[in-house]
Amino acid sequence: MEPTIDNNAAPAKIRVRFAPSPTGFLHIGGARTALFNWMYARSQGGTFILRIEDTDAERSKQEYLEEIMRAMTWLNLSWDEFYKQSERFDIYRKYADQLLAEGKARKEGEAIVLDTEKCWNNLSHKEIKIFDLIRGEIVFDQSFLYRRSEDHKSILMKPDNSGPLLREEVLIKGDGTPSYSFACVIDDHLMEISHVIRGEDHISNTPKQYLIYKALGWKEPKFAHLPLIMDEEGGRMSKRTGATAVSDYQKEGFLPEGIVNYLMLLGWSPGNNQEKVSLDAAVKKFSIKKVNKAGAAFSIEKLTWLNAQYIKEMPVGKLTDLLLPFLKEKGYGENADRKWLEEVVKLYQPRMTILLDFMDWADYLFEPNIKAADEDRAKYLTSDKKEGFRLLAEGLASTSSFDHKATEDVFRGVVAKLGIPAGDLVHPVRIALTGKTVGPGLFETMTVLGKDKTVRRLQQAFS
Ligand code: GLU
C-alpha cells in the first residue's frame, strides 16, 4: 500500500527561542545562538522568542538583563515575544505538584525530585533518541543517568548492589525555585517551541529533559545543537581568552553589521566562499541543516576584516554620526564644524578597521598640542631639519588659500630651494604635525589641521 500523505495538514509553525540567563553580559557565543535562532525564525516565517531564564535569584541581575536586551537590539535581533521565568514560578510549581500526585516525583526535604528510575522504566523503549537537525539522531542509553564517583572513573552502585545508582533530577529546589531543566521543558512545551536551537554544551542536558517531557506526557521538540566556538588556540572560548562580551566589541567600535556577519560564519556558510553577507541576504539563504558539527574557530582578524568592509561602504555622514559619541567621550570636537569633521572622517575611512582607529589616528586634530614619542623626535627632528621647517612655516603662513595645492606648492618650493629630496622633510613634518610616523597624505593632513595649527606646530617642533 502507498503511504498516504496528508496534503491538507497545516504546516508546522516554527517557533524558536533564545533563552539566556542574565548572570553575565551577552557574550559572543550567546549572540551566535541568538542569531541562529533569529535567522531560522525569519527564514521560515516563524516566531522568535526571547525568554529570560532568571530562576537563580542570586546570580541573575537586572543590569545583565538590560544589557542582553540592549546588545540584541544593537545587533538588530528583534524578538516577537518576551517572557521571564521569574514571573512563572506558579506554573512550574503546578506541574511539579502534578508529578508528585502521579508518583513520578517525590519530596526530598523541601525539594521536589523526579523519580528518574520510574520515569526511565515507564519508557516503552530502552534508549532515548533525540532528533537533532545538525547532528541527525542522537541516541542515549540509560548510562547517562548513572551516578558516578567524584573522579568520574567508576559508576556508583545501589546499596544492595542490585544495579547502578541513578541520578536524581531536581525539579524544584529547596528554596522553591525550579531547576533549569524543569523550567526549560515546561516553557518549551507551553510556548510551543518547535525547535530548540542552542549550544552543543547542552546536548548532555537533553536526555534528562526528554525524561521530563515524557513524565508530563508531552512530545519533545526538535533540537539543533550548535558547534562550540573555540578560541584561536583551539581551546574553548572563555572570558579568560579575551574580550568576549558583545558590549566590549561595541566599545572598541565594531559595527553590528560586522559582528552579525562574522557570527553567522561561526558554523554556517552562505556558500561560494562568500564571506561578506548582509543579514537580509543571509536570511534568504539560511538553512539550519547546513550548519557544521565541527567546532568553529573564532578569529579576531576575520572579524576585524569584515568590520572594515562595512566601515568602507558606509556613507560618510553615517560614519561621522557613529564617531560622535567616541569623540564626545574624549571631549573632542564639541564645537567642531560638521563639514570639516566629515572631511576628516573621509580621510581616514579607507584605512579604518574599527571606530577606535579613528580616535587613535585623529587625536592630533583635536588636541591643542601634540608631542611625538621621544625616540621618534630624536630620530626625525634632527637639527639639520630646522631650516626646512622655518622656510615651510614662513611659506605656509603667507599663503592666502590653504588647500592641498597651495600647501604642496609651498612644500615643493622649500625642498627645491634647499636642494633636498622631498622624502627628507615629509616624515619629520608629519611627526611634528601629528605625532605619528604614519598617516594619510601630508597635504591632506595639513589641510584638515588648518593653517594656524600647522604653522604653530612647525615653529615649535624643536622646542
Ligand atoms: N539558560 C540556558 C543557557 O543560558 C538556556 C539553555 C537552553 O537554550 O536550553 O545556557
Coordinates of C-alpha atoms and ligand atoms in Angstrom, one line a residue:
M1 CA 0.0 0.0 0.0
E2 CA 1.2 3.5 -0.8
P3 CA 1.8 5.7 2.2
T4 CA -0.7 8.4 2.4
I5 CA 0.4 12.0 2.5
D6 CA -1.9 14.4 4.2
N7 CA -1.6 17.4 1.9
N8 CA -4.1 19.3 3.9
A9 CA -2.1 19.2 7.2
A10 CA -1.4 22.7 8.4
P11 CA 2.4 23.4 8.0
A12 CA 4.1 23.2 11.4
K13 CA 4.5 26.6 13.0
I14 CA 8.1 27.4 13.5
R15 CA 8.7 28.9 17.0
V16 CA 12.2 29.2 18.4
R17 CA 13.6 30.8 21.5
F18 CA 16.8 32.3 22.8
A19 CA 17.0 31.6 26.5
P20 CA 19.8 33.5 28.2
S21 CA 20.4 33.5 31.9
P22 CA 21.0 37.1 33.0
T23 CA 24.0 36.2 35.0
G24 CA 26.5 37.9 32.8
F25 CA 26.8 40.1 29.7
L26 CA 25.7 38.8 26.3
H27 CA 28.9 37.2 25.0
I28 CA 29.9 36.2 21.5
G29 CA 28.7 32.6 22.0
G30 CA 25.3 33.7 23.3
A31 CA 24.9 36.2 20.5
R32 CA 25.7 33.5 17.9
T33 CA 22.9 31.3 19.4
A34 CA 20.5 34.2 19.4
L35 CA 21.5 35.0 15.8
F36 CA 21.0 31.4 14.5
N37 CA 17.6 31.2 16.2
W38 CA 16.7 34.6 14.8
M39 CA 17.8 33.6 11.2
Y40 CA 15.9 30.4 11.4
A41 CA 12.7 32.1 12.5
R42 CA 13.0 34.8 10.0
S43 CA 13.9 32.5 7.1
Q44 CA 10.8 30.3 7.9
G45 CA 8.3 33.0 8.6
G46 CA 8.4 31.8 12.2
T47 CA 8.4 33.4 15.6
F48 CA 11.5 34.4 17.6
I49 CA 11.0 34.4 21.4
L50 CA 13.3 35.9 24.0
R51 CA 13.0 34.0 27.2
I52 CA 14.9 35.2 30.2
E53 CA 16.0 32.3 32.4
D54 CA 16.3 34.2 35.6
T55 CA 15.3 31.4 38.1
D56 CA 18.5 31.9 40.0
A57 CA 17.7 35.0 42.0
E58 CA 21.1 35.3 43.5
R59 CA 23.1 35.2 40.2
S60 CA 20.5 37.0 38.0
K61 CA 20.9 40.7 37.8
Q62 CA 18.7 43.4 36.3
E63 CA 21.7 45.1 34.8
Y64 CA 22.6 42.0 32.9
L65 CA 19.1 41.6 31.7
E66 CA 19.0 45.1 30.4
E67 CA 22.4 44.7 28.8
I68 CA 21.4 41.5 27.0
M69 CA 18.3 43.2 25.6
R70 CA 20.3 46.3 24.6
A71 CA 23.0 44.2 22.9
M72 CA 20.4 42.2 21.0
T73 CA 18.7 45.4 19.9
W74 CA 22.0 46.8 18.8
L75 CA 22.7 43.7 16.7
N76 CA 19.2 44.1 15.2
L77 CA 17.9 40.8 16.5
S78 CA 14.4 41.8 17.3
W79 CA 12.1 39.4 19.2
D80 CA 8.4 38.8 18.8
E81 CA 7.5 37.5 22.3
F82 CA 9.2 38.0 25.6
Y83 CA 9.0 36.0 28.8
K84 CA 10.7 36.0 32.2
Q85 CA 10.9 32.8 34.1
S86 CA 10.9 34.5 37.5
E87 CA 7.3 35.6 36.7
R88 CA 6.2 32.0 36.1
F89 CA 7.1 30.1 39.3
D90 CA 3.4 29.2 39.9
I91 CA 3.3 27.4 36.6
Y92 CA 6.4 25.3 37.4
R93 CA 5.0 24.5 40.8
K94 CA 1.8 23.3 39.4
Y95 CA 3.5 20.8 37.1
A96 CA 5.8 19.6 40.0
D97 CA 2.7 19.0 42.1
Q98 CA 1.1 17.1 39.3
L99 CA 4.2 14.8 39.0
L100 CA 4.1 14.4 42.8
A101 CA 0.4 13.4 42.7
E102 CA 1.2 10.9 39.9
G103 CA 4.0 9.4 41.9
K104 CA 6.6 10.3 39.2
A105 CA 8.3 12.7 41.6
R106 CA 8.9 12.7 45.3
K107 CA 9.7 15.2 48.0
E108 CA 13.2 15.3 49.4
G109 CA 13.2 17.8 52.2
E110 CA 11.8 20.9 50.7
A111 CA 12.9 19.9 47.2
I112 CA 10.9 18.0 44.6
V113 CA 12.9 15.5 42.6
L114 CA 12.0 13.4 39.6
D115 CA 11.9 9.6 40.2
T116 CA 14.2 9.0 37.3
E117 CA 14.2 5.3 37.7
K118 CA 10.4 5.1 37.4
C119 CA 10.4 7.5 34.5
W120 CA 13.0 5.5 32.7
N121 CA 11.2 2.3 33.3
N122 CA 8.0 3.9 32.0
L123 CA 9.6 4.5 28.6
S124 CA 8.4 2.0 26.1
H125 CA 11.9 1.8 24.6
K126 CA 15.2 1.2 26.2
E127 CA 17.0 4.1 24.7
I128 CA 16.4 7.8 24.2
K129 CA 16.5 9.1 20.6
I130 CA 16.8 12.8 20.1
F131 CA 16.3 14.3 16.6
D132 CA 18.9 16.9 16.0
L133 CA 18.8 18.9 12.8
I134 CA 22.5 19.4 12.7
R135 CA 23.7 16.0 14.0
G136 CA 20.9 13.7 13.0
E137 CA 19.7 11.2 15.5
I138 CA 21.5 11.2 18.9
V139 CA 21.0 8.0 20.9
F140 CA 21.4 7.8 24.7
D141 CA 21.2 4.6 26.7
Q142 CA 20.4 4.5 30.3
S143 CA 24.0 5.2 31.3
F144 CA 23.6 8.9 31.0
L145 CA 21.6 8.6 34.3
Y146 CA 24.3 6.7 36.2
R147 CA 25.7 8.3 39.2
R148 CA 29.5 8.4 39.1
S149 CA 32.2 8.8 41.7
E150 CA 33.6 12.2 42.1
D151 CA 36.6 11.4 39.8
H152 CA 34.1 10.1 37.3
K153 CA 36.0 6.9 37.0
S154 CA 33.5 4.5 38.4
I155 CA 29.8 4.1 38.5
L156 CA 28.2 4.1 41.9
M157 CA 26.1 1.1 42.8
K158 CA 22.9 0.8 44.8
P159 CA 23.4 -0.2 48.5
D160 CA 22.1 -3.7 47.7
N161 CA 24.3 -3.9 44.7
S162 CA 21.3 -4.7 42.5
G163 CA 22.3 -2.2 39.9
P164 CA 23.8 1.2 39.2
L165 CA 22.6 4.1 41.3
L166 CA 20.6 6.6 39.2
R167 CA 20.9 10.3 39.4
E168 CA 18.0 12.2 40.7
E169 CA 16.7 15.1 38.8
V170 CA 15.8 18.1 40.9
L171 CA 12.6 19.8 39.6
I172 CA 12.0 22.3 42.4
K173 CA 14.9 23.2 44.6
G174 CA 14.7 23.5 48.4
D175 CA 14.2 27.3 48.1
G176 CA 11.2 26.8 45.9
T177 CA 12.8 27.8 42.6
P178 CA 12.7 25.5 39.6
S179 CA 15.7 23.8 38.2
Y180 CA 16.9 24.9 34.8
S181 CA 15.9 21.7 33.0
F182 CA 12.4 21.6 34.6
A183 CA 11.5 25.3 33.8
C184 CA 13.1 24.9 30.3
V185 CA 10.9 21.8 29.4
I186 CA 7.7 23.3 30.7
D187 CA 8.3 26.6 28.9
D188 CA 9.4 25.0 25.7
H189 CA 6.2 23.0 25.7
L190 CA 3.8 25.8 26.8
M191 CA 5.4 28.2 24.4
E192 CA 5.0 25.7 21.6
I193 CA 8.7 25.8 20.7
S194 CA 9.2 23.7 17.6
H195 CA 13.0 23.7 17.5
V196 CA 15.4 24.1 20.4
I197 CA 18.5 25.7 18.9
R198 CA 21.2 26.0 21.5
G199 CA 24.9 25.4 22.1
E200 CA 26.4 22.0 22.0
D201 CA 27.2 22.1 25.7
H202 CA 23.5 21.4 26.2
I203 CA 23.5 18.0 24.5
S204 CA 24.1 16.3 27.8
N205 CA 21.0 18.0 29.3
T206 CA 18.8 16.8 26.5
P207 CA 18.1 13.2 27.6
K208 CA 17.1 14.2 31.1
Q209 CA 14.9 16.9 29.7
Y210 CA 13.4 14.2 27.5
L211 CA 12.6 12.2 30.6
I212 CA 10.7 15.2 31.9
Y213 CA 8.8 15.6 28.7
K214 CA 7.7 12.0 28.8
A215 CA 6.8 12.2 32.5
L216 CA 4.5 15.0 31.7
G217 CA 3.1 13.2 28.7
W218 CA 4.4 15.7 26.2
K219 CA 6.1 15.4 22.9
E220 CA 9.6 16.8 22.8
P221 CA 10.6 19.5 20.2
K222 CA 13.2 19.1 17.6
F223 CA 16.7 20.1 18.5
A224 CA 19.7 21.7 16.9
H225 CA 22.9 21.9 18.9
L226 CA 25.3 24.4 17.5
P227 CA 29.0 23.7 17.4
L228 CA 31.2 25.2 20.1
I229 CA 33.1 28.3 19.5
M230 CA 36.8 27.7 20.0
D231 CA 39.4 30.4 20.7
E232 CA 42.3 31.0 18.4
E233 CA 44.4 28.4 20.2
G234 CA 41.7 25.7 19.7
G235 CA 40.5 25.9 23.3
R236 CA 37.0 26.6 24.4
M237 CA 36.2 30.3 24.1
S238 CA 36.1 31.8 27.6
K239 CA 36.3 35.1 29.4
R240 CA 40.0 34.4 30.0
T241 CA 40.8 34.3 26.4
G242 CA 39.9 37.8 25.6
A243 CA 37.1 40.2 25.2
T244 CA 34.0 38.1 24.6
A245 CA 31.1 40.4 25.6
V246 CA 29.3 42.0 22.7
S247 CA 29.4 45.3 24.5
D248 CA 33.2 45.1 24.6
Y249 CA 33.3 44.9 20.8
Q250 CA 30.8 47.8 20.7
K251 CA 33.1 49.9 22.9
E252 CA 36.0 49.2 20.5
G253 CA 34.0 50.4 17.6
F254 CA 33.0 47.2 15.9
L255 CA 29.8 47.7 13.9
P256 CA 26.7 45.5 14.5
E257 CA 26.8 44.6 10.8
G258 CA 30.3 43.4 11.0
I259 CA 29.7 41.3 14.2
V260 CA 26.5 39.8 12.9
N261 CA 28.1 38.9 9.6
Y262 CA 31.1 37.3 11.4
L263 CA 28.9 35.4 13.9
M264 CA 26.9 33.8 11.1
L265 CA 30.1 32.3 9.7
L266 CA 30.7 30.5 13.0
G267 CA 29.2 27.3 11.9
W268 CA 27.4 28.2 8.7
S269 CA 28.5 29.4 5.3
P270 CA 26.4 31.1 2.6
G271 CA 28.3 29.1 0.0
N272 CA 30.6 30.1 -2.9
N273 CA 33.3 31.0 -0.4
Q274 CA 31.3 34.2 0.2
E275 CA 32.1 35.8 3.5
K276 CA 30.6 39.3 3.4
V277 CA 26.8 38.8 3.5
S278 CA 24.2 41.0 5.0
L279 CA 21.6 39.8 7.4
D280 CA 18.8 40.2 4.8
A281 CA 20.7 38.1 2.3
A282 CA 21.7 35.5 4.9
V283 CA 18.1 35.1 6.0
K284 CA 17.2 34.2 2.4
K285 CA 19.8 31.5 2.2
F286 CA 19.9 30.2 5.8
S287 CA 19.4 26.5 6.4
I288 CA 19.8 25.0 9.8
K289 CA 20.6 21.7 8.2
K290 CA 23.7 23.2 6.7
V291 CA 25.2 24.2 10.0
N292 CA 28.5 22.4 10.7
K293 CA 29.0 19.9 13.5
A294 CA 32.7 20.7 14.0
G295 CA 33.7 23.5 16.4
A296 CA 34.1 26.9 14.9
A297 CA 37.3 28.8 15.5
F298 CA 37.0 32.4 16.4
S299 CA 39.3 34.7 14.5
I300 CA 39.6 38.3 15.6
E301 CA 41.4 39.0 12.3
K302 CA 38.4 37.9 10.2
L303 CA 36.0 39.8 12.4
T304 CA 38.2 42.9 12.0
W305 CA 38.5 42.4 8.3
L306 CA 34.7 42.1 7.9
N307 CA 34.1 45.1 10.1
A308 CA 36.5 47.2 7.9
Q309 CA 34.4 46.2 4.8
Y310 CA 31.3 47.7 6.5
I311 CA 33.1 50.8 7.5
K312 CA 34.4 51.3 4.0
E313 CA 31.0 51.2 2.3
M314 CA 29.3 53.4 4.9
P315 CA 28.1 56.8 3.8
V316 CA 30.5 59.3 5.4
G317 CA 27.6 61.1 7.2
K318 CA 26.6 58.0 9.0
L319 CA 30.1 57.1 9.9
T320 CA 30.6 60.6 11.3
D321 CA 27.4 60.1 13.4
L322 CA 28.8 56.8 14.8
L323 CA 32.1 58.5 15.7
L324 CA 30.4 61.4 17.6
P325 CA 29.9 59.5 20.9
F326 CA 33.5 58.3 20.8
L327 CA 34.7 61.9 20.2
K328 CA 32.4 63.3 22.9
E329 CA 33.8 60.8 25.4
K330 CA 37.2 62.3 24.9
G331 CA 35.9 65.8 24.9
Y332 CA 36.8 66.2 21.3
G333 CA 35.0 68.1 18.6
E334 CA 32.2 69.5 20.7
N335 CA 32.2 72.6 18.6
A336 CA 33.7 71.1 15.5
D337 CA 32.3 72.2 12.2
R338 CA 30.3 69.3 10.7
K339 CA 31.7 69.8 7.2
W340 CA 35.2 69.8 8.4
L341 CA 34.5 66.7 10.6
E342 CA 33.2 64.8 7.6
E343 CA 36.3 65.9 5.6
V344 CA 38.5 64.3 8.3
V345 CA 36.4 61.2 8.6
K346 CA 36.6 60.7 4.8
L347 CA 40.3 61.0 5.0
Y348 CA 40.6 58.1 7.5
Q349 CA 37.6 55.9 6.4
P350 CA 39.6 53.8 3.8
R351 CA 42.0 52.6 6.5
M352 CA 39.8 52.2 9.5
T353 CA 39.0 48.7 10.7
I354 CA 37.2 49.7 13.9
L355 CA 35.9 53.1 15.1
L356 CA 38.6 53.4 17.7
D357 CA 41.2 53.5 15.0
F358 CA 39.9 57.0 14.2
M359 CA 40.4 58.1 17.8
D360 CA 44.0 56.8 17.7
W361 CA 44.8 58.4 14.4
A362 CA 42.9 61.7 14.5
D363 CA 43.6 62.8 18.1
Y364 CA 46.2 65.4 16.9
L365 CA 43.4 67.3 15.2
F366 CA 41.6 67.9 18.5
E367 CA 44.4 68.2 21.0
P368 CA 45.8 71.8 21.3
N369 CA 49.3 70.4 21.3
I370 CA 50.8 67.2 20.2
K371 CA 54.1 65.6 21.2
A372 CA 55.7 62.7 19.4
A373 CA 57.4 59.9 21.3
D374 CA 61.0 60.9 22.3
E375 CA 62.5 58.2 20.2
D376 CA 60.7 59.5 17.1
R377 CA 61.7 63.0 17.9
A378 CA 65.3 62.0 18.3
K379 CA 65.2 60.1 15.0
Y380 CA 63.3 62.6 12.8
L381 CA 63.5 66.0 14.3
T382 CA 67.2 66.5 13.9
S383 CA 68.7 69.9 13.8
D384 CA 69.5 69.8 10.1
K385 CA 65.8 70.0 9.5
K386 CA 65.4 73.3 11.3
E387 CA 65.9 75.4 8.2
G388 CA 63.4 73.5 6.2
F389 CA 60.8 73.8 9.0
R390 CA 61.5 77.6 9.2
L391 CA 61.0 78.1 5.5
L392 CA 58.0 75.9 5.4
A393 CA 56.3 77.7 8.3
E394 CA 57.1 81.0 6.7
G395 CA 55.7 80.0 3.3
L396 CA 52.6 78.4 4.7
A397 CA 51.9 81.4 6.9
S398 CA 51.7 83.6 3.9
T399 CA 49.6 81.6 1.5
S400 CA 46.1 83.0 1.1
S401 CA 44.4 79.7 0.5
F402 CA 45.3 76.6 2.5
D403 CA 44.2 73.8 0.3
H404 CA 46.0 70.7 -1.0
K405 CA 47.5 72.5 -3.9
A406 CA 48.7 75.6 -2.0
T407 CA 50.4 73.5 0.7
E408 CA 52.0 71.2 -1.8
D409 CA 53.3 74.2 -3.8
V410 CA 55.0 75.7 -0.7
F411 CA 56.4 72.4 0.3
R412 CA 57.9 71.7 -3.2
G413 CA 59.3 75.2 -3.3
V414 CA 61.1 74.7 0.0
V415 CA 62.7 71.3 -0.9
A416 CA 63.8 72.7 -4.3
K417 CA 65.4 75.7 -2.6
L418 CA 67.3 73.5 -0.2
G419 CA 68.2 71.0 -2.9
I420 CA 67.0 68.0 -0.8
P421 CA 64.6 65.2 -1.8
A422 CA 61.0 65.7 -0.6
G423 CA 61.3 62.5 1.4
D424 CA 63.8 64.1 3.7
L425 CA 61.2 66.5 5.0
V426 CA 58.0 64.5 4.7
H427 CA 58.5 62.3 7.7
P428 CA 59.8 64.9 10.1
V429 CA 56.9 67.3 9.2
R430 CA 54.3 64.5 9.7
I431 CA 55.8 63.7 13.1
A432 CA 55.8 67.4 14.1
L433 CA 52.2 67.9 12.9
T434 CA 50.6 64.7 14.0
G435 CA 53.0 63.0 16.5
K436 CA 52.8 59.9 14.3
T437 CA 55.0 58.2 11.8
V438 CA 52.2 57.1 9.5
G439 CA 49.0 58.7 8.2
P440 CA 47.2 59.9 5.1
G441 CA 48.9 62.2 2.6
L442 CA 50.9 65.1 4.1
F443 CA 49.0 67.8 2.3
E444 CA 45.6 66.4 3.2
T445 CA 46.8 66.3 6.7
M446 CA 47.9 69.9 6.6
T447 CA 44.6 71.0 5.1
V448 CA 42.4 69.4 7.7
L449 CA 44.7 70.5 10.5
G450 CA 44.4 74.1 9.3
K451 CA 46.8 76.9 8.7
D452 CA 47.2 78.2 12.3
K453 CA 47.9 74.8 13.9
T454 CA 50.2 73.7 11.1
V455 CA 52.3 76.8 11.2
R456 CA 52.5 76.8 15.0
R457 CA 53.5 73.2 15.2
L458 CA 56.2 73.7 12.7
Q459 CA 57.5 76.7 14.6
Q460 CA 57.5 74.9 17.9
A461 CA 58.7 71.5 16.6
F462 CA 62.2 71.8 18.1
S463 CA 61.4 73.5 21.4
Ligands
GLU1 N1 19.5 29.4 30.1 C1 20.3 28.4 29.4 C2 21.6 29.0 29.0 O1 21.8 30.1 29.1 C3 19.5 28.0 28.1 C4 19.8 26.7 27.6 C5 18.8 26.3 26.5 O2 18.7 27.0 25.5 O3 18.1 25.4 26.8 O4 22.5 28.2 28.6

